[in-house]
Amino acid sequence: MTWYEKLLIVLAMVLFMEVFAWATHKYVMHGWGWGWHRSHHEPREGAFERNDLYAATFAVIVIALFALGTVWEPVWWVALGITVYGAIYAFVHDMLVHQRFGLRWVPRRGYFKRLHQAHRLHHAVKGKEGGVSFGFLFAPDPVRLKRRLAERAER
Ligand SMILES: [Zn+2]
Ligand SMILES: [Zn+2]
């Protein structure tokens, strides 16, 4: 494989994972998988929460893909793409937005501020239903999200 084929797979996987994460969050985690995800919408006791089981599950799948990638190379780069997304997600979602592992930085402007606000608004709804902003890196405009939440609260 050439280097640009590898790079293309990694980049495509990062984009794919954002769509996959959005769909999983909206239809699985806020659907039949709510039993694990609920903990993420409640105050955390201790370092971990039940919702971390999702990350653990994905890690097992990725390790299997890396193993498969030793026999069929493209799969190895697919696994790397998922890992890159996972690393971005862990840093931005867990550390930046939820201030886990000791990071205390609240972005005041630009893309990170928008992402921060959009995800905070996802957490504005405590229950399984009626939430907004299930995606992550493609953060919708917080003003529009607030309007949508207000409309739902009126109903
Ligand atoms: Zn959620
Ligand atoms: Zn969150």
Tab-separated table of C-alpha atoms and ligand atoms in Angstrom:
chain	number	residue	atom	x	y	z
A	1	MET	CA	0.000	0.000	0.000
A	2	THR	CA	1.150	3.545	-0.706
A	3	TRP	CA	1.309	6.174	2.035
A	4	TYR	CA	-1.602	8.137	0.606
A	5	GLU	CA	-3.825	5.065	0.534
A	6	LYS	CA	-3.049	4.559	4.214
A	7	LEU	CA	-3.670	8.230	5.007
A	8	LEU	CA	-6.954	8.151	3.085
A	9	ILE	CA	-8.190	5.139	5.060
A	10	VAL	CA	-7.296	6.799	8.380
A	11	LEU	CA	-9.002	10.097	7.464
A	12	ALA	CA	-12.060	8.345	6.048
A	13	MET	CA	-12.354	6.275	9.224
A	14	VAL	CA	-12.178	9.373	11.451
A	15	LEU	CA	-15.077	10.907	9.478
A	16	PHE	CA	-16.975	7.630	9.437
A	17	MET	CA	-16.551	7.261	13.193
A	18	GLU	CA	-18.131	10.669	13.807
A	19	VAL	CA	-21.235	9.543	11.900
A	20	PHE	CA	-21.110	6.156	13.615
A	21	ALA	CA	-20.739	7.776	17.055
A	22	TRP	CA	-23.692	10.092	16.336
A	23	ALA	CA	-25.939	7.197	15.259
A	24	THR	CA	-24.848	4.957	18.151
A	25	HIS	CA	-25.347	7.753	20.681
A	26	LYS	CA	-28.786	8.689	19.334
A	27	TYR	CA	-30.259	5.263	18.612
A	28	VAL	CA	-28.398	2.820	20.843
A	29	MET	CA	-27.149	4.727	23.891
A	30	HIS	CA	-30.376	6.740	24.144
A	31	GLY	CA	-32.325	3.612	23.098
A	32	TRP	CA	-31.881	0.030	24.246
A	33	GLY	CA	-28.373	0.800	25.512
A	34	TRP	CA	-29.557	3.451	27.987
A	35	GLY	CA	-28.729	1.144	30.920
A	36	TRP	CA	-25.016	1.816	30.387
A	37	HIS	CA	-25.300	5.379	29.135
A	38	ARG	CA	-27.571	6.684	31.930
A	39	SER	CA	-24.555	6.983	34.237
A	40	HIS	CA	-23.096	9.577	31.847
A	41	HIS	CA	-26.148	11.805	32.372
A	42	GLU	CA	-25.884	11.584	36.159
A	43	PRO	CA	-23.194	12.939	38.508
A	44	ARG	CA	-20.183	10.611	38.499
A	45	GLU	CA	-19.126	8.885	41.730
A	46	GLY	CA	-15.465	8.001	41.582
A	47	ALA	CA	-13.157	7.900	38.575
A	48	PHE	CA	-15.274	5.705	36.327
A	49	GLU	CA	-18.870	5.381	35.226
A	50	ARG	CA	-20.871	2.525	33.752
A	51	ASN	CA	-20.914	4.364	30.402
A	52	ASP	CA	-17.157	3.658	30.129
A	53	LEU	CA	-18.144	0.102	29.220
A	54	TYR	CA	-18.873	1.472	25.725
A	55	ALA	CA	-15.268	2.640	25.383
A	56	ALA	CA	-14.077	-0.740	26.683
A	57	THR	CA	-16.282	-2.580	24.166
A	58	PHE	CA	-14.947	-0.495	21.278
A	59	ALA	CA	-11.387	-1.070	22.490
A	60	VAL	CA	-11.902	-4.856	22.320
A	61	ILE	CA	-13.261	-4.545	18.754
A	62	VAL	CA	-10.310	-2.354	17.714
A	63	ILE	CA	-7.778	-4.780	19.200
A	64	ALA	CA	-9.418	-7.576	17.173
A	65	LEU	CA	-9.183	-5.405	14.037
A	66	PHE	CA	-5.470	-4.734	14.652
A	67	ALA	CA	-4.966	-8.492	14.955
A	68	LEU	CA	-6.861	-9.070	11.707
A	69	GLY	CA	-4.766	-6.287	10.152
A	70	THR	CA	-1.618	-8.348	10.563
A	71	VAL	CA	-3.039	-10.707	7.931
A	72	TRP	CA	-4.819	-8.132	5.757
A	73	GLU	CA	-3.085	-4.747	5.856
A	74	PRO	CA	-5.972	-2.339	5.036
A	75	VAL	CA	-7.776	-3.489	8.179
A	76	TRP	CA	-4.775	-2.414	10.255
A	77	TRP	CA	-5.187	1.159	8.924
A	78	VAL	CA	-8.933	1.008	9.557
A	79	ALA	CA	-8.144	0.075	13.175
A	80	LEU	CA	-5.679	2.965	13.382
A	81	GLY	CA	-8.334	5.406	12.083
A	82	ILE	CA	-10.761	4.247	14.783
A	83	THR	CA	-8.012	4.628	17.388
A	84	VAL	CA	-7.272	8.189	16.231
A	85	TYR	CA	-10.964	9.058	16.568
A	86	GLY	CA	-11.061	7.384	19.972
A	87	ALA	CA	-8.084	9.440	21.118
A	88	ILE	CA	-9.651	12.706	19.899
A	89	TYR	CA	-12.925	11.726	21.560
A	90	ALA	CA	-11.279	10.843	24.868
A	91	PHE	CA	-9.335	14.103	24.884
A	92	VAL	CA	-12.110	16.457	23.821
A	93	HIS	CA	-15.170	14.751	25.292
A	94	ASP	CA	-13.836	13.286	28.505
A	95	MET	CA	-11.027	15.649	29.379
A	96	LEU	CA	-12.075	18.982	27.887
A	97	VAL	CA	-15.872	18.912	28.258
A	98	HIS	CA	-16.217	16.692	31.320
A	99	GLN	CA	-12.940	17.702	32.981
A	100	ARG	CA	-11.845	14.160	33.733
A	101	PHE	CA	-8.245	13.329	34.605
A	102	GLY	CA	-7.545	16.778	35.979
A	103	LEU	CA	-7.862	18.999	32.909
A	104	ARG	CA	-9.347	22.420	33.744
A	105	TRP	CA	-9.579	24.474	30.577
A	106	VAL	CA	-12.806	26.116	29.438
A	107	PRO	CA	-12.384	27.354	25.852
A	108	ARG	CA	-13.544	30.954	25.460
A	109	ARG	CA	-13.723	31.238	21.690
A	110	GLY	CA	-13.681	29.456	18.381
A	111	TYR	CA	-14.403	25.884	17.442
A	112	PHE	CA	-13.598	24.371	20.839
A	113	LYS	CA	-15.991	26.749	22.587
A	114	ARG	CA	-18.741	25.793	20.161
A	115	LEU	CA	-18.050	22.090	20.642
A	116	HIS	CA	-17.972	22.530	24.414
A	117	GLN	CA	-21.330	24.379	24.465
A	118	ALA	CA	-22.995	21.964	22.036
A	119	HIS	CA	-22.092	18.990	24.199
A	120	ARG	CA	-23.059	20.798	27.408
A	121	LEU	CA	-26.485	21.293	25.820
A	122	HIS	CA	-26.660	17.562	25.167
A	123	HIS	CA	-26.320	17.196	28.929
A	124	ALA	CA	-28.951	19.869	29.619
A	125	VAL	CA	-31.544	17.105	29.243
A	126	LYS	CA	-31.102	14.581	32.034
A	127	GLY	CA	-33.273	11.763	30.734
A	128	LYS	CA	-33.222	9.368	27.822
A	129	GLU	CA	-35.694	11.328	25.656
A	130	GLY	CA	-35.803	14.822	24.192
A	131	GLY	CA	-32.067	15.501	23.974
A	132	VAL	CA	-30.185	17.455	21.297
A	133	SER	CA	-26.682	17.330	19.813
A	134	PHE	CA	-25.771	13.643	19.636
A	135	GLY	CA	-22.819	14.162	17.331
A	136	PHE	CA	-19.512	15.362	18.550
A	137	LEU	CA	-16.881	16.869	16.287
A	138	PHE	CA	-19.522	18.365	13.973
A	139	ALA	CA	-20.916	20.635	16.646
A	140	PRO	CA	-24.186	22.375	15.736
A	141	ASP	CA	-24.673	26.076	16.488
A	142	PRO	CA	-25.422	26.392	20.259
A	143	VAL	CA	-27.963	29.183	19.611
A	144	ARG	CA	-30.028	26.855	17.428
A	145	LEU	CA	-29.712	24.035	19.960
A	146	LYS	CA	-30.955	26.289	22.771
A	147	ARG	CA	-33.925	27.316	20.650
A	148	ARG	CA	-34.795	23.681	19.948
A	149	LEU	CA	-34.574	22.814	23.661
A	150	ALA	CA	-36.806	25.775	24.536
A	151	GLU	CA	-39.385	24.699	21.933
A	152	ARG	CA	-39.455	21.198	23.375
A	153	ALA	CA	-39.797	22.500	26.938
A	154	GLU	CA	-42.901	24.482	25.904
A	155	ARG	CA	-44.616	21.387	24.550
B	1	ZN	ZN	-26.151	11.080	25.871
B	2	ZN	ZN	-20.814	13.839	27.649
